[in-house]
XYZ file of C-alpha atoms in Angstrom:
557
model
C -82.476 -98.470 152.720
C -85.927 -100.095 153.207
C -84.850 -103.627 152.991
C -82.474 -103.164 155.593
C -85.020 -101.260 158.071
C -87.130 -103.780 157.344
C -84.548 -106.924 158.404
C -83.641 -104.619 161.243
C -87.451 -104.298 162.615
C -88.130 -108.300 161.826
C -85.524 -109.328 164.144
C -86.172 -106.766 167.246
C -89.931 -108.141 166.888
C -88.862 -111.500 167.437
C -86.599 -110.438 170.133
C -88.363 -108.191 172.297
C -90.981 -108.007 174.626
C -94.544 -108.253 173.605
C -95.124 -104.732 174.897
C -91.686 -102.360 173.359
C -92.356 -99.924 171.070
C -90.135 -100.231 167.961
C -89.426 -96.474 166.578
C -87.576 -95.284 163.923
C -85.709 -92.387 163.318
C -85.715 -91.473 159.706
C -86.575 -88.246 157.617
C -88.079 -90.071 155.090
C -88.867 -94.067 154.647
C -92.089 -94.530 155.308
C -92.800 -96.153 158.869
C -95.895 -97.935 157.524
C -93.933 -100.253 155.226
C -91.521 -100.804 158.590
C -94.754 -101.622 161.111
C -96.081 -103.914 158.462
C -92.769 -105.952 158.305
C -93.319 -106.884 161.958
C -96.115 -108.853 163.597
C -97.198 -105.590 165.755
C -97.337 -102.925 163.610
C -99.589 -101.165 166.376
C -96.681 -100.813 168.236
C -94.410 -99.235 165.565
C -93.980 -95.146 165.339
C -91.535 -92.670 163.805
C -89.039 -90.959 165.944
C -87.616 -88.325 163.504
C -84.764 -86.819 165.365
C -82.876 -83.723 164.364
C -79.065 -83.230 164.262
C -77.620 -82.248 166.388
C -80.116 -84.338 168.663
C -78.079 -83.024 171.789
C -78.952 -79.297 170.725
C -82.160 -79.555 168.012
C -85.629 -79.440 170.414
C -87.824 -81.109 168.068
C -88.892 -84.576 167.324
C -91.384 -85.500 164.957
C -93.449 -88.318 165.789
C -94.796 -90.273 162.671
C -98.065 -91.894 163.234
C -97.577 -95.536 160.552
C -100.859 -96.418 159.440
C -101.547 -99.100 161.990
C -100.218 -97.218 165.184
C -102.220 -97.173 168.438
C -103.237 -94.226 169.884
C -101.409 -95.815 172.983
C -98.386 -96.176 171.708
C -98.644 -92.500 170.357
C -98.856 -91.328 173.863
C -96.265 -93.270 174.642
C -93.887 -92.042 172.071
C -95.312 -88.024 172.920
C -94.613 -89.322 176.942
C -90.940 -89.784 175.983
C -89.996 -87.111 173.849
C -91.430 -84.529 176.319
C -89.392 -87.081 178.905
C -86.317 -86.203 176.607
C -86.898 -82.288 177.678
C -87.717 -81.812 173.373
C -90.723 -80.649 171.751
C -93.176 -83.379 170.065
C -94.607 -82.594 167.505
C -97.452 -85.578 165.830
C -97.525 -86.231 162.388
C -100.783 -87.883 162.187
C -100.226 -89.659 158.504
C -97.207 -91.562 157.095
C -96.590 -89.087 154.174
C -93.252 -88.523 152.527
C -91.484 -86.842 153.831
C -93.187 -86.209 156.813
C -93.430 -82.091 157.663
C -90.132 -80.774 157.452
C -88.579 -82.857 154.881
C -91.671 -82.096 152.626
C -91.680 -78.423 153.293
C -88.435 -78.175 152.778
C -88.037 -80.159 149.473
C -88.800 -77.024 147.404
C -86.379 -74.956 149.481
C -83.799 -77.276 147.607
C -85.830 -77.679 144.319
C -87.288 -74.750 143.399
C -84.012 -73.206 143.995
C -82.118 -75.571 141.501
C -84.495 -75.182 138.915
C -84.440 -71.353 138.784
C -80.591 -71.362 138.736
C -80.586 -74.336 136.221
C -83.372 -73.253 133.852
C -82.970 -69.356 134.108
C -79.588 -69.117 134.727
C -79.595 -66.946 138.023
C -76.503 -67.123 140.154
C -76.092 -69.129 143.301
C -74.808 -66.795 145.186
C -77.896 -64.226 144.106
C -80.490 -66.887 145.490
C -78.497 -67.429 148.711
C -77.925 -63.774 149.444
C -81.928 -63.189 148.951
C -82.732 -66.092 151.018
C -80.866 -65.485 153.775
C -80.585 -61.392 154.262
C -84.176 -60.994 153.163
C -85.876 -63.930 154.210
C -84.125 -64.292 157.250
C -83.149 -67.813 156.945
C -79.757 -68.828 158.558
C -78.456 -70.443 154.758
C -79.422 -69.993 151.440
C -80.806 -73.280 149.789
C -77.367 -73.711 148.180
C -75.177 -73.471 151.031
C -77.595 -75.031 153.392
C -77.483 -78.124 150.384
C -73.616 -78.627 151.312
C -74.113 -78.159 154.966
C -76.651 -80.908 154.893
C -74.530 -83.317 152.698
C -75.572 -83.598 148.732
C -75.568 -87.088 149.058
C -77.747 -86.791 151.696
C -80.106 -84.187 149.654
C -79.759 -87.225 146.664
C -81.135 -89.687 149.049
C -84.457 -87.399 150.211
C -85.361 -86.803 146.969
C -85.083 -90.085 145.724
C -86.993 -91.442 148.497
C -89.667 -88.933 148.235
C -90.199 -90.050 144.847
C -88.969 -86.770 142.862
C -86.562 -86.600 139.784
C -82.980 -85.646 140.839
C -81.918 -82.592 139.462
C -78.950 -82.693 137.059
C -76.662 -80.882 138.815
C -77.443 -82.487 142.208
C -76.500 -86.177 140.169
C -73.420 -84.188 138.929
C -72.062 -83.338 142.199
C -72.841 -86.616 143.627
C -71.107 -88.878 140.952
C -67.709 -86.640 140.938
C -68.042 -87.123 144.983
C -68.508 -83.305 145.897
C -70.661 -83.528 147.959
C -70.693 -80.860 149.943
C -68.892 -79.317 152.832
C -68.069 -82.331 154.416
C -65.778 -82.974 150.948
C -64.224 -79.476 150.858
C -65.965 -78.942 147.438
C -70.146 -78.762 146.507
C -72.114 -75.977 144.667
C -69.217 -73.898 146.792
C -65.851 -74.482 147.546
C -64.660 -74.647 151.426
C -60.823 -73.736 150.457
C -61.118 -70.441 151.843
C -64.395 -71.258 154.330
C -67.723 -70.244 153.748
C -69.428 -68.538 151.107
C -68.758 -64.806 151.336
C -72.227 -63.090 150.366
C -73.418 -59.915 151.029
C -77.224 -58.297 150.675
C -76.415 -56.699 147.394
C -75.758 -60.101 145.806
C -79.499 -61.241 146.556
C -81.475 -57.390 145.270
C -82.884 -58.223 142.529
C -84.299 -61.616 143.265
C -87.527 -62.404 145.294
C -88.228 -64.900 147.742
C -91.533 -65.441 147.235
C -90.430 -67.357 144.214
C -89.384 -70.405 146.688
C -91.243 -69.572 149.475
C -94.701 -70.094 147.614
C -93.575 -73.322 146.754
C -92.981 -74.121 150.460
C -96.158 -72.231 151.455
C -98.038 -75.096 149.133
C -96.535 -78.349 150.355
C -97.356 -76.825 153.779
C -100.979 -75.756 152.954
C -101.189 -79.187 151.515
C -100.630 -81.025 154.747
C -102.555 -79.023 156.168
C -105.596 -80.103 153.535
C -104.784 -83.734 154.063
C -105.281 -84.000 158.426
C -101.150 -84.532 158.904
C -100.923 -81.686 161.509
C -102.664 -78.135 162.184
C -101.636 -75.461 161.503
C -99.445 -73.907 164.560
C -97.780 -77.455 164.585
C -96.773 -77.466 160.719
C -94.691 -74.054 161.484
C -93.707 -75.050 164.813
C -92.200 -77.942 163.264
C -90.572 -75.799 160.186
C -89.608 -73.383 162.933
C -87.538 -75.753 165.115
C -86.699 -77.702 162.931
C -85.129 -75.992 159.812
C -85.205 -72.129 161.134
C -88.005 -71.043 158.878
C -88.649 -67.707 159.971
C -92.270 -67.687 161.850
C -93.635 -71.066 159.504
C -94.230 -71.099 156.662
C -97.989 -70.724 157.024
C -97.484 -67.688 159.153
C -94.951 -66.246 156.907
C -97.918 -66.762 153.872
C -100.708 -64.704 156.136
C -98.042 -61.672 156.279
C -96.716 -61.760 152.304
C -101.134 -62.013 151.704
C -102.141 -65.579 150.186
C -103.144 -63.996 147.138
C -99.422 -63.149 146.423
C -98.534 -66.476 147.096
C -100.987 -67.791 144.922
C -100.351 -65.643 142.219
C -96.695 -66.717 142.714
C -97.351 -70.245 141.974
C -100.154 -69.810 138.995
C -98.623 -71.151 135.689
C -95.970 -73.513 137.333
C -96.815 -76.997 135.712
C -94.476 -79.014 137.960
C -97.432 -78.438 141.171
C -100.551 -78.980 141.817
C -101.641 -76.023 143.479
C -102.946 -76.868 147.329
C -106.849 -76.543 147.353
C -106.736 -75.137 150.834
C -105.083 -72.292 149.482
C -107.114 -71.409 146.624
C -110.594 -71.760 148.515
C -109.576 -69.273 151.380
C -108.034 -66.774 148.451
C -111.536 -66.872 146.531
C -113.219 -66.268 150.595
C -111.153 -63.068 151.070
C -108.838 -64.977 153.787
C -105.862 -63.076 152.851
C -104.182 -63.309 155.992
C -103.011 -60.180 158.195
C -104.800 -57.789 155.523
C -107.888 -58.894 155.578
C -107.717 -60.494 159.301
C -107.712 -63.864 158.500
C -105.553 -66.303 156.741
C -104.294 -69.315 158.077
C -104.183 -67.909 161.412
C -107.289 -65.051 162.752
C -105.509 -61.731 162.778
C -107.067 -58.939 165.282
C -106.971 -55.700 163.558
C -104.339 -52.920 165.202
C -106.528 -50.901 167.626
C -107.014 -47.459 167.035
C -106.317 -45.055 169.498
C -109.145 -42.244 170.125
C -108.654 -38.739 170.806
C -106.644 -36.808 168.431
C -107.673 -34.646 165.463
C -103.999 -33.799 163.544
C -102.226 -37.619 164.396
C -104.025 -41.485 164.050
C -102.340 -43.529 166.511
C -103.125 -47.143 166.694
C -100.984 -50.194 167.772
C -100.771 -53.923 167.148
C -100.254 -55.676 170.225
C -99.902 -59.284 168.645
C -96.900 -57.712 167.382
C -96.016 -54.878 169.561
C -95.808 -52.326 166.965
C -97.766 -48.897 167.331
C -98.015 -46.422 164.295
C -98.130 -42.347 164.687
C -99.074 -41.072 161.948
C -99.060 -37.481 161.015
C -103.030 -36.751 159.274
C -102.795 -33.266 157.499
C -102.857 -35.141 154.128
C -104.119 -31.700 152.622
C -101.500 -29.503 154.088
C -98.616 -32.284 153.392
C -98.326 -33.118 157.206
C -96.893 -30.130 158.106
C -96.370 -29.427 161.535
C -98.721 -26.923 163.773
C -99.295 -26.146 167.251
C -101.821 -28.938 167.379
C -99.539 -31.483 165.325
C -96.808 -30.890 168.668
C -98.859 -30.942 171.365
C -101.010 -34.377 170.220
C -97.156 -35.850 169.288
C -96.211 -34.663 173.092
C -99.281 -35.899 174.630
C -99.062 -39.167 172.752
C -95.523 -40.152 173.389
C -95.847 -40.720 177.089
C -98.813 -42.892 176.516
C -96.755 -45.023 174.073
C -93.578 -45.330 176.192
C -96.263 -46.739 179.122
C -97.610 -49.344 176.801
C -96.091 -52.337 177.587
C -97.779 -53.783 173.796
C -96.163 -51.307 172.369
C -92.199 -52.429 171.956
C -91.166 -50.297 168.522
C -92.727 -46.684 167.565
C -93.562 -46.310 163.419
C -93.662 -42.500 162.761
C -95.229 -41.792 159.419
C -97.238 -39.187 156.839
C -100.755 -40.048 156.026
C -101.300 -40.171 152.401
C -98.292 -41.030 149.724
C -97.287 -37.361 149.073
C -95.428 -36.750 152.293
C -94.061 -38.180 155.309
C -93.950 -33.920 156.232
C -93.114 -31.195 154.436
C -91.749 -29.097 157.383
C -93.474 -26.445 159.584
C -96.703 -24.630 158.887
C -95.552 -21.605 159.403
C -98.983 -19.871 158.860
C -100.674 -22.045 161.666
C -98.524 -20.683 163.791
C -99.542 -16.997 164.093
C -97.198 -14.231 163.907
C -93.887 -15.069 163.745
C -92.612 -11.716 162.910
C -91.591 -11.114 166.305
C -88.289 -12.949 166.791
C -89.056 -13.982 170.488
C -92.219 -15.822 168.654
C -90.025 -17.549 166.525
C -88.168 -18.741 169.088
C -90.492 -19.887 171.118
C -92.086 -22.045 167.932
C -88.136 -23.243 167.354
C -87.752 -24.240 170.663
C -90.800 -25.848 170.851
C -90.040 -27.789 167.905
C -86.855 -28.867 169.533
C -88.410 -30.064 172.727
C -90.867 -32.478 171.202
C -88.611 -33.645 168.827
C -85.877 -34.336 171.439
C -88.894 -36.416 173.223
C -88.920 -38.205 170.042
C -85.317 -38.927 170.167
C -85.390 -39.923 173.932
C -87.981 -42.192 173.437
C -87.612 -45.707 175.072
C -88.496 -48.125 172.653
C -87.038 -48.252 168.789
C -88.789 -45.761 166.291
C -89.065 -46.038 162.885
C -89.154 -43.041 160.509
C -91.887 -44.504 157.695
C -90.425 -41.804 154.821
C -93.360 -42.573 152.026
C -92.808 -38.831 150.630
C -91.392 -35.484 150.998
C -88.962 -35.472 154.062
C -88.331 -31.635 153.987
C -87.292 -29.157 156.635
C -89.043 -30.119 159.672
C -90.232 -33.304 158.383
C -86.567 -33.872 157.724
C -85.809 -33.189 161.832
C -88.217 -35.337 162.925
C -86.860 -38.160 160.705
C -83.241 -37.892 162.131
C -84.868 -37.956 165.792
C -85.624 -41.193 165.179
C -83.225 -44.620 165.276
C -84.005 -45.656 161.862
C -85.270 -44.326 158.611
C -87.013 -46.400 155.817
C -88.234 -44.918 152.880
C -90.027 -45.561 149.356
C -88.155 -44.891 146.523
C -90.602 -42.199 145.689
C -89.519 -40.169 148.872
C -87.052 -36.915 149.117
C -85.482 -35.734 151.581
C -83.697 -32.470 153.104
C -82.952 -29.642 154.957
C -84.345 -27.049 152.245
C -84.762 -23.988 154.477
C -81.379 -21.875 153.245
C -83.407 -22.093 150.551
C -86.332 -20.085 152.328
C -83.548 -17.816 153.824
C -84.027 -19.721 157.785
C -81.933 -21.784 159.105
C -83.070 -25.599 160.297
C -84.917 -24.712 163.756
C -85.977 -28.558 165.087
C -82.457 -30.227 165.890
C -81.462 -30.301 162.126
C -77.947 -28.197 162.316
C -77.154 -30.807 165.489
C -77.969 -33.993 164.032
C -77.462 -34.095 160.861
C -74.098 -33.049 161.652
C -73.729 -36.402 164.077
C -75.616 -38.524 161.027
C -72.926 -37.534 157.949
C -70.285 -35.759 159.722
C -69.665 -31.900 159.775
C -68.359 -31.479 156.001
C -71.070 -33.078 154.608
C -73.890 -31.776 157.085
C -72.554 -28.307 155.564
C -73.019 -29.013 152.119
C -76.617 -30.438 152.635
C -77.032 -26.916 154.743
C -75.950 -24.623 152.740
C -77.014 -25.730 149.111
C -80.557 -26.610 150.930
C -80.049 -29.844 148.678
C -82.843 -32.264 147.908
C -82.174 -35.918 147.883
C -83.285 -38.747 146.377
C -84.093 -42.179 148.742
C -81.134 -43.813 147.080
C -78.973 -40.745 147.765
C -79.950 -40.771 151.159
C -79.120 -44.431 151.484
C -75.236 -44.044 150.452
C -74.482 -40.909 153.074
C -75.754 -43.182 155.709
C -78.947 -41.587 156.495
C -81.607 -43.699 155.468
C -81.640 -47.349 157.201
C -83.061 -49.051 153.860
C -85.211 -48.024 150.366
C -87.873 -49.997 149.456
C -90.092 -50.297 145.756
C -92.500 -48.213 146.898
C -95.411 -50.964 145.977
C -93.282 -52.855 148.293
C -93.197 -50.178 150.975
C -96.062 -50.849 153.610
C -95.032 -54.506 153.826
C -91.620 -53.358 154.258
C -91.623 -51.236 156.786
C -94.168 -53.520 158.556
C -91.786 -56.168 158.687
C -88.614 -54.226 159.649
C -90.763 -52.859 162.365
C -91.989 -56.228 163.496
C -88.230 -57.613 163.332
C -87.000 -54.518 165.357
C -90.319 -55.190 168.326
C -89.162 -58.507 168.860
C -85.533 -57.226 170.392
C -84.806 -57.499 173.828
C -86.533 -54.004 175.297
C -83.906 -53.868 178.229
C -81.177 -54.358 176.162
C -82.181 -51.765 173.883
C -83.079 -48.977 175.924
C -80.101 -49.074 177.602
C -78.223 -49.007 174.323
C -80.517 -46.415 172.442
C -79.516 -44.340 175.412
C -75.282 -45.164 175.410
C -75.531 -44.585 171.674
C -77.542 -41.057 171.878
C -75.117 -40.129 174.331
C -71.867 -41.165 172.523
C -70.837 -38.133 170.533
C -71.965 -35.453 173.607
C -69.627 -37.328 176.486
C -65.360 -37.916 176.912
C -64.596 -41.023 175.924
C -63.566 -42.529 179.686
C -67.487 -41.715 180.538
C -68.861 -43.174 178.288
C -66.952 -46.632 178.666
C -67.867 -46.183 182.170
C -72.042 -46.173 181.095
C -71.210 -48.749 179.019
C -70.189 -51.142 181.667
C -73.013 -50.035 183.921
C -75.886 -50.960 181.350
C -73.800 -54.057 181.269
C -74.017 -54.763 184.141
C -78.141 -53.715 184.477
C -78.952 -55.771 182.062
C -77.162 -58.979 183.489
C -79.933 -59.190 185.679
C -82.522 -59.440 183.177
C -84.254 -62.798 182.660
C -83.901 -61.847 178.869
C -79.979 -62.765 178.847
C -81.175 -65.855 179.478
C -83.538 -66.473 177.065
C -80.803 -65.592 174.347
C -78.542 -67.693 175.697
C -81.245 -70.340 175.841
C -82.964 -69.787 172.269
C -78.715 -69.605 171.112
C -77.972 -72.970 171.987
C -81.413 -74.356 170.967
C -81.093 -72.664 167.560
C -84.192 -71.428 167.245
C -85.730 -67.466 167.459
C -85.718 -65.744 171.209
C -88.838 -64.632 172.505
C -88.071 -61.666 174.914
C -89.997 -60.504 177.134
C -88.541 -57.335 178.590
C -87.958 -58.515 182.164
């Protein structure tokens, strides 16, 4: 209520000392309409508070038209005073940062469900299990309050949506009332990633991506402080700006061509028609330094990323469909050492160059004559040994499947902790076919992957499956479109480097050892890497990034 903020701020400026600062916490009323109601209006600043103040870090500090630059560093002084992070909002515009930002979150997602008829529960489920927000926009909506939502968008100057009037005239207004767009008979929502396949975020996360690009045009914060705000302050996954430089800001501008309700942020189009792409093309809203390529091999490219701490192996015998040789297993054993030392280097992608094959097994003409069964042996056991280095490895791999995943290519897969492939990709352990028998690890693992009744009909009938096949018997992590599949597997990898590494070497290694120890020793390792990892300073940056609701940054000591 303006009026009322206004009476309120008239009668502290006639009642306190020349030199208070009057502040305001509000998420939307303009503080320049509350500064001019008083007789210092230099003095007057936005405090804008997030709930639950006792556990939310941020403040946003609204610079009203007329505020000092004194009285800004007074408010900064005092929020950093507070132990919270400040962040300055140089302009009174509505709704501030996160308010603003997050108007469409609300919006957009009412108006596709409204106007297209797509289910609630679909748009939550996509928001939250593949955009990695806590709540969907629907659910988060009857956390907040509806009324609440009513009040924002009113203030911000917006239409109300139908249903949002709906809910608030019949009083359900959200959790808080036991009814909203859910009902909170039986608790919350119960959605699951299926629910949310077949819709894509970018649909609301462009429009979010162009209120934020738009503050950015109009001098109301930089960058880094936008999505530090949106970070903090609503759990947007990395910003919204960052999250635009990873999805490419032509998809996000090609996401938001032909909608007539926005005016489409200038900032964004200019850097789209300069090539500014984002991490593709190195520069978005943020510089991006290219992955460094490592030197020195002739059958493997290995590079790394060490703003995000993923490395890439990737197996380059495009011609011969990446099958393995001598060569291909010594570079793999020389490289892995050099990886595990890397302290950039926090989660291991394993991949096939081209989009034929991630490997189509062993090269068994590279390898000389095999007639011999002591040679074959030795080229079995070989096999084994690298690919049990594989397995060992300390950090998290990734098995990239973008093609055929047969015979050896197949082993190597199931050596490492997680599997992603492109729909395009087959898999399987084809050589009963050939009249061998699986000689990298397959009869052993696959056996722990799907069990031993299974693991003998996948032997035996040398069967071929597809991605989605693979998916059900457990032994792919996740399929992907296989347009889709790069980004994919770029972001599950990035998701996967910023784990505690402590914490997950020591239980890579309980969980390797599980099926090979009794039971009793195995609890007993278990309560020693419990112990071990007590003592990292990690635990406490969980605990601390838990209560503060906000993403841990790990550091691995």
């Amino acid at each position: 209520d303006l009026e009322l903020k206004q009476k309120v701020f008239r009668e502290l400026d006639a009642a306190a000392p020349a030199k208070a600062v009057l502040a305001s916490n509000t998420s939307a009323i303009p503080i320049t309409k509350m500064a001019l109601a008083t007789k210092r209006p230099q003095n007057v600043v936005g405090l804008h508070f997030f709930n639950p103040p006792m556990l939310m870090p941020l403040v946003e500090i609204i610079r009203a038209d007329p505020t000092s630059e004194e009285t800004l560093r007074a408010a900064v002084d005092f929020v950093k005073a507070l132990g919270k992070t400040a962040v300055v909002v140089r302009k009174d515009v509505p709704g501030f940062i996160t308010t603003r930002v997050l108007g469409p979150y609300f919006e957009e997602a009412l108006r596709i469900h409204e106007e297209e008829g797509v289910a609630r529960e679909a748009i939550d489920a996509a928001m939250r299990f593949r955009a990695g927000f806590p709540m969907g926009p629907f659910e988060l909506a009857d956390q907040v309050g509806i009324d609440v939502l009513y009040h924002l968008i009113r203030n911000a100057g917006r239409p109300v949506p139908a249903s949002i009037q709906q809910l608030v005239d019949t009083k359900k207004v959200g959790r808080k009332a036991g009814e909203g767009f859910y009902s909170y008979r039986e608790g919350r929502p119960k959605l699951t990633p299926e629910m949310g396949a077949d819709f894509e975020p970018i649909r609301i996360l462009a429009p979010m991506i162009n209120e934020a690009a738009e503050l950015l045009g109009m001098g109301v914060a930089p960058a880094e402080d936008i999505d530090l705000a949106m970070r903090l302050g609503t759990a947007f996954p990395k910003g919204p700006l960052a999250t635009a430089d990873g999805l490419g800001l032509d998809a996000v501008l090609a996401a938001l061509k032909g909608r007539s309700r926005d005016t489409v942020s200038k900032v964004l189009e200019e850097k789209v028609s300069r090539g500014e792409l984002g991490v593709k093309s190195g520069r978005g809203f943020y510089e991006h330094a290219a992955p460094k390529e490592v030197a020195g091999y002739e059958t493997l490219l290995v590079s790394k990323d060490p703003s995000t701490g993923v490395a890439t192996l990737t197996l380059n015998r495009p011609d011969r469909l990446n099958t393995f040789s001598p060569e291909v297993f010594d570079e793999i054993d020389r490289a892995l050492p050099a990886l595990a030392r890397d302290a950039d280097v926090r989660c291991l992608v394993i991949t096939g160059a081209g989009d034929r094959a991630f490997s189509a097994g062993a090269d068994l003409m590279a390898f000389g004559d095999v007639s011999k069964s002591h040679r074959a042996w030795e080229v079995s056991r070989r096999s084994e040994e690298v690919f049990q280095r594989v397995a060992g490895f300390p950090k998290l791999t990734v098995a990239a499947l973008n093609g055929y995943a047969f015979g050896g290519g197949m082993e190597l897969a199931l050596a490492c902790d997680f599997r992603v492939a492109a729909k395009r990709a087959k898999l399987g352990l084809t050589e009963l076919g050939l009249g061998l028998v699986p000689g990298a690890g397959g009869t052993q693992r696959i056996v722990r992957a799907v069990g031993l009744t299974k693991a003998k009909e996948l032997v035996f009938l040398a069967q071929r499956l597809t991605a989605d096949e693979a998916a059900a018997l457990g032994l792919v992590t996740k399929v992907c479109e296989n347009d889709a599949f790069p980004d994919e597997v770029k972001a599950f990898a990035e998701r996967v480097a910023k784990g505690a590494p402590v914490a997950q070497r020591l239980a890579k290694a309980l969980l390797n050892r599980a099926a090979d120890m009794p039971l009793d020793a195995g609890l007993e390792m278990e309560a020693m890497a419990f112990g071990l990892v007590t003592s990292t300073e990690d635990i406490y940056e969980g605990i601390q990034a838990f209560m503060e609701k906000r993403e841990p940054k790990f550091k691995g000591e």
